[in-house]
Amino acid sequence: MADFHEFYPLRRHNTFGFDVRARFAVHVRSEADLLAALADPRGHGLPLVVLGGGSNVVLTGDLEALVLLMEIPGYQIESDDQAWRVTAGAGENWNDLVGRTIADGLPGLENLALIPGTAGAAPIQNIGAYGVELRERFAGLRAYDRQTGTFVSLDLQQCEFGYRDSLFKQAGYGRYIITAVTLRLPRQWQPVLAYGELARELEANPAPDAAAIREAVIAIRSRKLPDPAQVGNAGSFFKNPLVSAGQRAALLQSNPDLVSYPQPDGSFKLAAGWLIDRCGFKGVSDGPVGVYGKQALVLVHHGGGTGAALLALAHRIADTVEARFGVRIEPEPVVL
Ligand SMILES: Cc1cc2nc3c(=O)[nH]c(=O)nc-3n(C[C@H](O)[C@H](O)[C@H](O)COP(=O)(O)OP(=O)(O)OC[C@H]3O[C@@H](n4cnc5c(N)ncnc54)[C@H](O)[C@@H]3O)c2cc1C
């Protein structure tokens, strides 16, 4: 029998720190634990919620649900003459995994250092930072398919990764419970320093190795982003919106300093933080929730607030941005 906890407090299982409870929660430390939890009659009829580190969710209230707390460990390395393959249990801390691979002499994940959460959640939104996305280092994953009741392997193509997007947020939403993720780290390592801020951080080091890049990424992120241990947040709250070249040109006429990045398909990614900042929201507080003073893209919870209040603020921001720029910004975290 699985170890069910009833009315389980989730405050320490979401980085916003919202004080909500799960009707039932189970610590899942193996695939056997997962099967036992799913078979337990106490959970039958309740919706299922899968939680890793809770660093990309907004919990809007108590969850009348069975919450699976994914804590499956595991770290294995295989290799061929082209690449190393690292398989991590879904519950492994992502940032620790990045550090461990680099310490083991397997470069490739350094740009993704200090992203909170678990390895098992990394494919959900195809995590990305400083010029690298998970999909560029991804080989495959193992998951429990709730539709067929079997464990399946999904490869890079099957996961349908996009910008902060994947199969798991689209057609496969709610269908798969990821138990392990395999990364492919080519032996022919190439540093990725295209991101201006990272290149500047490493100016004094003309040939940085993966460890130096990891340290630089950690230094930049520590300066820019609030530590969830100090103030509740889920990192960037909005995705950077994509616009056509025509839309961008029109926006540039009235906003010559518009921040945008060209995409391979000819469209442009606008900096959502810049749009929000221009609407005057940076540092604004609405009771216990607000917008981070150093980075308008980050919404914060100072304690004693609710996910619903945070979402109300998020809607107000998105409406204001749309009214002023004609562009709708969408939240990145999953609302539960
Ligand atoms: C300070 C800060 C900075 C951040 N910076 C970045 C960044 O630079 N780039 C970036 O991409 N993200 C960033 N994030 C967002 C977040 O860290 C990532 O999205 C991370 O992958 C979420 O992992 P998690 O374990 O906390 O997932 P959770 O928040 O627990 O879950 C997120 C979603 O994944 C699902 N899920 C989790 N585990 C599994 C599983 N094993 N199987 C199936 N579904 C699962 C959940 O149901 C939920 O829908 C940041 C967050 C914070 C707080």
mmCIF file of C-alpha atoms and ligand atoms in Angstrom, residues 13-16 48-58 68 70 72 90-92 94 111-130 142-143 164 168-169 173-174 176-181 221 225-228 231-236 298 332-336, ligand 1:
data_model
loop_
_atom_site.group_PDB
_atom_site.id
_atom_site.type_symbol
_atom_site.label_atom_id
_atom_site.label_comp_id
_atom_site.label_asym_id
_atom_site.label_seq_id
_atom_site.Cartn_x
_atom_site.Cartn_y
_atom_site.Cartn_z
ATOM 1 C CA HIS A 13 6.301 22.049 -2.373
ATOM 2 C CA ASN A 14 5.697 25.206 -4.425
ATOM 3 C CA THR A 15 8.267 27.983 -4.801
ATOM 4 C CA PHE A 16 5.586 30.695 -4.617
ATOM 5 C CA LEU A 48 -4.154 13.418 -10.323
ATOM 6 C CA VAL A 49 -1.549 16.157 -9.893
ATOM 7 C CA VAL A 50 2.151 15.494 -10.489
ATOM 8 C CA LEU A 51 4.580 17.756 -8.629
ATOM 9 C CA GLY A 52 8.353 17.998 -8.911
ATOM 10 C CA GLY A 53 9.919 20.980 -7.177
ATOM 11 C CA GLY A 54 6.802 23.101 -7.617
ATOM 12 C CA SER A 55 8.877 25.844 -9.246
ATOM 13 C CA ASN A 56 6.624 26.288 -12.251
ATOM 14 C CA VAL A 57 3.126 26.029 -10.832
ATOM 15 C CA VAL A 58 0.563 28.406 -9.389
ATOM 16 C CA LEU A 68 2.274 12.638 -6.552
ATOM 17 C CA MET A 70 8.074 12.927 -7.624
ATOM 18 C CA ILE A 72 12.604 9.051 -7.876
ATOM 19 C CA ALA A 90 12.683 12.183 -12.358
ATOM 20 C CA GLY A 91 13.166 13.367 -8.787
ATOM 21 C CA GLU A 92 16.800 14.421 -9.152
ATOM 22 C CA TRP A 94 18.077 19.686 -11.905
ATOM 23 C CA ASN A 111 24.017 27.117 -19.582
ATOM 24 C CA LEU A 112 21.067 25.507 -17.780
ATOM 25 C CA ALA A 113 22.618 25.815 -14.303
ATOM 26 C CA LEU A 114 20.559 27.082 -11.354
ATOM 27 C CA ILE A 115 17.166 26.420 -12.956
ATOM 28 C CA PRO A 116 15.142 25.160 -10.001
ATOM 29 C CA GLY A 117 13.078 21.979 -10.019
ATOM 30 C CA THR A 118 13.538 18.372 -10.984
ATOM 31 C CA ALA A 119 14.961 16.463 -13.943
ATOM 32 C CA GLY A 120 11.543 14.895 -14.569
ATOM 33 C CA ALA A 121 9.893 18.287 -15.096
ATOM 34 C CA ALA A 122 12.606 19.621 -17.421
ATOM 35 C CA PRO A 123 10.935 18.234 -20.587
ATOM 36 C CA ILE A 124 7.491 19.591 -19.666
ATOM 37 C CA GLN A 125 8.287 23.107 -20.828
ATOM 38 C CA ASN A 126 11.576 22.270 -22.563
ATOM 39 C CA ILE A 127 13.517 24.367 -20.049
ATOM 40 C CA GLY A 128 15.862 26.893 -21.538
ATOM 41 C CA ALA A 129 18.274 29.617 -20.545
ATOM 42 C CA TYR A 130 21.265 31.537 -21.890
ATOM 43 C CA ARG A 142 10.665 7.023 -19.679
ATOM 44 C CA ALA A 143 7.132 7.655 -18.527
ATOM 45 C CA ARG A 164 8.694 26.597 -23.409
ATOM 46 C CA PHE A 168 3.231 17.354 -22.320
ATOM 47 C CA LYS A 169 1.632 20.810 -22.418
ATOM 48 C CA TYR A 173 -1.305 17.026 -21.222
ATOM 49 C CA GLY A 174 -1.900 14.959 -18.084
ATOM 50 C CA TYR A 176 2.385 10.929 -18.961
ATOM 51 C CA ILE A 177 4.133 10.632 -15.612
ATOM 52 C CA ILE A 178 7.837 10.945 -16.329
ATOM 53 C CA THR A 179 10.043 8.649 -14.248
ATOM 54 C CA ALA A 180 13.466 9.168 -15.899
ATOM 55 C CA VAL A 181 15.095 11.482 -18.434
ATOM 56 C CA ARG A 221 21.152 34.438 -12.268
ATOM 57 C CA LEU A 225 16.446 36.504 -10.035
ATOM 58 C CA PRO A 226 15.000 36.353 -6.540
ATOM 59 C CA ASP A 227 15.863 33.225 -4.552
ATOM 60 C CA PRO A 228 12.601 31.359 -3.858
ATOM 61 C CA VAL A 231 10.780 35.491 -1.711
ATOM 62 C CA GLY A 232 8.149 33.305 -3.373
ATOM 63 C CA ASN A 233 8.359 33.228 -7.166
ATOM 64 C CA ALA A 234 8.352 30.921 -10.191
ATOM 65 C CA GLY A 235 11.036 32.654 -12.253
ATOM 66 C CA SER A 236 9.781 34.295 -15.443
ATOM 67 C CA VAL A 298 9.027 37.899 -12.300
ATOM 68 C CA GLU A 332 4.566 30.290 -18.331
ATOM 69 C CA PRO A 333 3.702 28.356 -15.110
ATOM 70 C CA VAL A 334 1.019 25.714 -14.963
ATOM 71 C CA VAL A 335 -2.060 26.890 -13.063
ATOM 72 C CA LEU A 336 -3.508 24.218 -10.774
HETATM 73 C C1 LIG B 1 13.843 31.408 -9.681
HETATM 74 C C2 LIG B 1 13.353 30.581 -10.850
HETATM 75 C C3 LIG B 1 14.024 30.655 -12.046
HETATM 76 C C4 LIG B 1 13.590 29.875 -13.153
HETATM 77 N N1 LIG B 1 14.293 29.955 -14.318
HETATM 78 C C5 LIG B 1 13.910 29.222 -15.386
HETATM 79 C C6 LIG B 1 14.657 29.270 -16.618
HETATM 80 O O1 LIG B 1 15.672 29.967 -16.724
HETATM 81 N N2 LIG B 1 14.232 28.527 -17.651
HETATM 82 C C7 LIG B 1 13.134 27.727 -17.558
HETATM 83 O O2 LIG B 1 12.815 27.068 -18.553
HETATM 84 N N3 LIG B 1 12.422 27.649 -16.413
HETATM 85 C C8 LIG B 1 12.777 28.367 -15.327
HETATM 86 N N4 LIG B 1 12.063 28.301 -14.166
HETATM 87 C C9 LIG B 1 10.856 27.458 -14.115
HETATM 88 C C10 LIG B 1 11.075 26.060 -13.507
HETATM 89 O O3 LIG B 1 12.220 26.027 -12.726
HETATM 90 C C11 LIG B 1 11.176 24.958 -14.567
HETATM 91 O O4 LIG B 1 10.030 24.972 -15.378
HETATM 92 C C12 LIG B 1 11.345 23.575 -13.949
HETATM 93 O O5 LIG B 1 11.566 22.621 -14.964
HETATM 94 C C13 LIG B 1 10.135 23.133 -13.126
HETATM 95 O O6 LIG B 1 10.510 21.975 -12.419
HETATM 96 P P1 LIG B 1 9.698 21.473 -11.163
HETATM 97 O O7 LIG B 1 10.233 20.155 -10.778
HETATM 98 O O8 LIG B 1 9.709 22.503 -10.104
HETATM 99 O O9 LIG B 1 8.246 21.324 -11.799
HETATM 100 P P2 LIG B 1 6.839 21.600 -11.095
HETATM 101 O O10 LIG B 1 6.671 23.057 -10.883
HETATM 102 O O11 LIG B 1 6.667 20.710 -9.942
HETATM 103 O O12 LIG B 1 5.851 21.133 -12.256
HETATM 104 C C14 LIG B 1 5.746 21.874 -13.459
HETATM 105 C C15 LIG B 1 4.831 21.087 -14.407
HETATM 106 O O13 LIG B 1 5.453 19.849 -14.737
HETATM 107 C C16 LIG B 1 4.636 18.750 -14.347
HETATM 108 N N5 LIG B 1 5.552 17.709 -13.855
HETATM 109 C C17 LIG B 1 6.510 17.842 -12.918
HETATM 110 N N6 LIG B 1 7.186 16.678 -12.770
HETATM 111 C C18 LIG B 1 6.634 15.805 -13.636
HETATM 112 C C19 LIG B 1 6.873 14.430 -13.949
HETATM 113 N N7 LIG B 1 7.851 13.743 -13.351
HETATM 114 N N8 LIG B 1 6.076 13.840 -14.873
HETATM 115 C C20 LIG B 1 5.074 14.526 -15.484
HETATM 116 N N9 LIG B 1 4.803 15.819 -15.224
HETATM 117 C C21 LIG B 1 5.575 16.453 -14.321
HETATM 118 C C22 LIG B 1 3.706 19.285 -13.289
HETATM 119 O O14 LIG B 1 2.506 18.544 -13.242
HETATM 120 C C23 LIG B 1 3.484 20.705 -13.798
HETATM 121 O O15 LIG B 1 2.522 20.703 -14.821
HETATM 122 C C24 LIG B 1 12.467 29.052 -13.037
HETATM 123 C C25 LIG B 1 11.777 28.991 -11.809
HETATM 124 C C26 LIG B 1 12.212 29.749 -10.721
HETATM 125 C C27 LIG B 1 11.490 29.644 -9.412
#
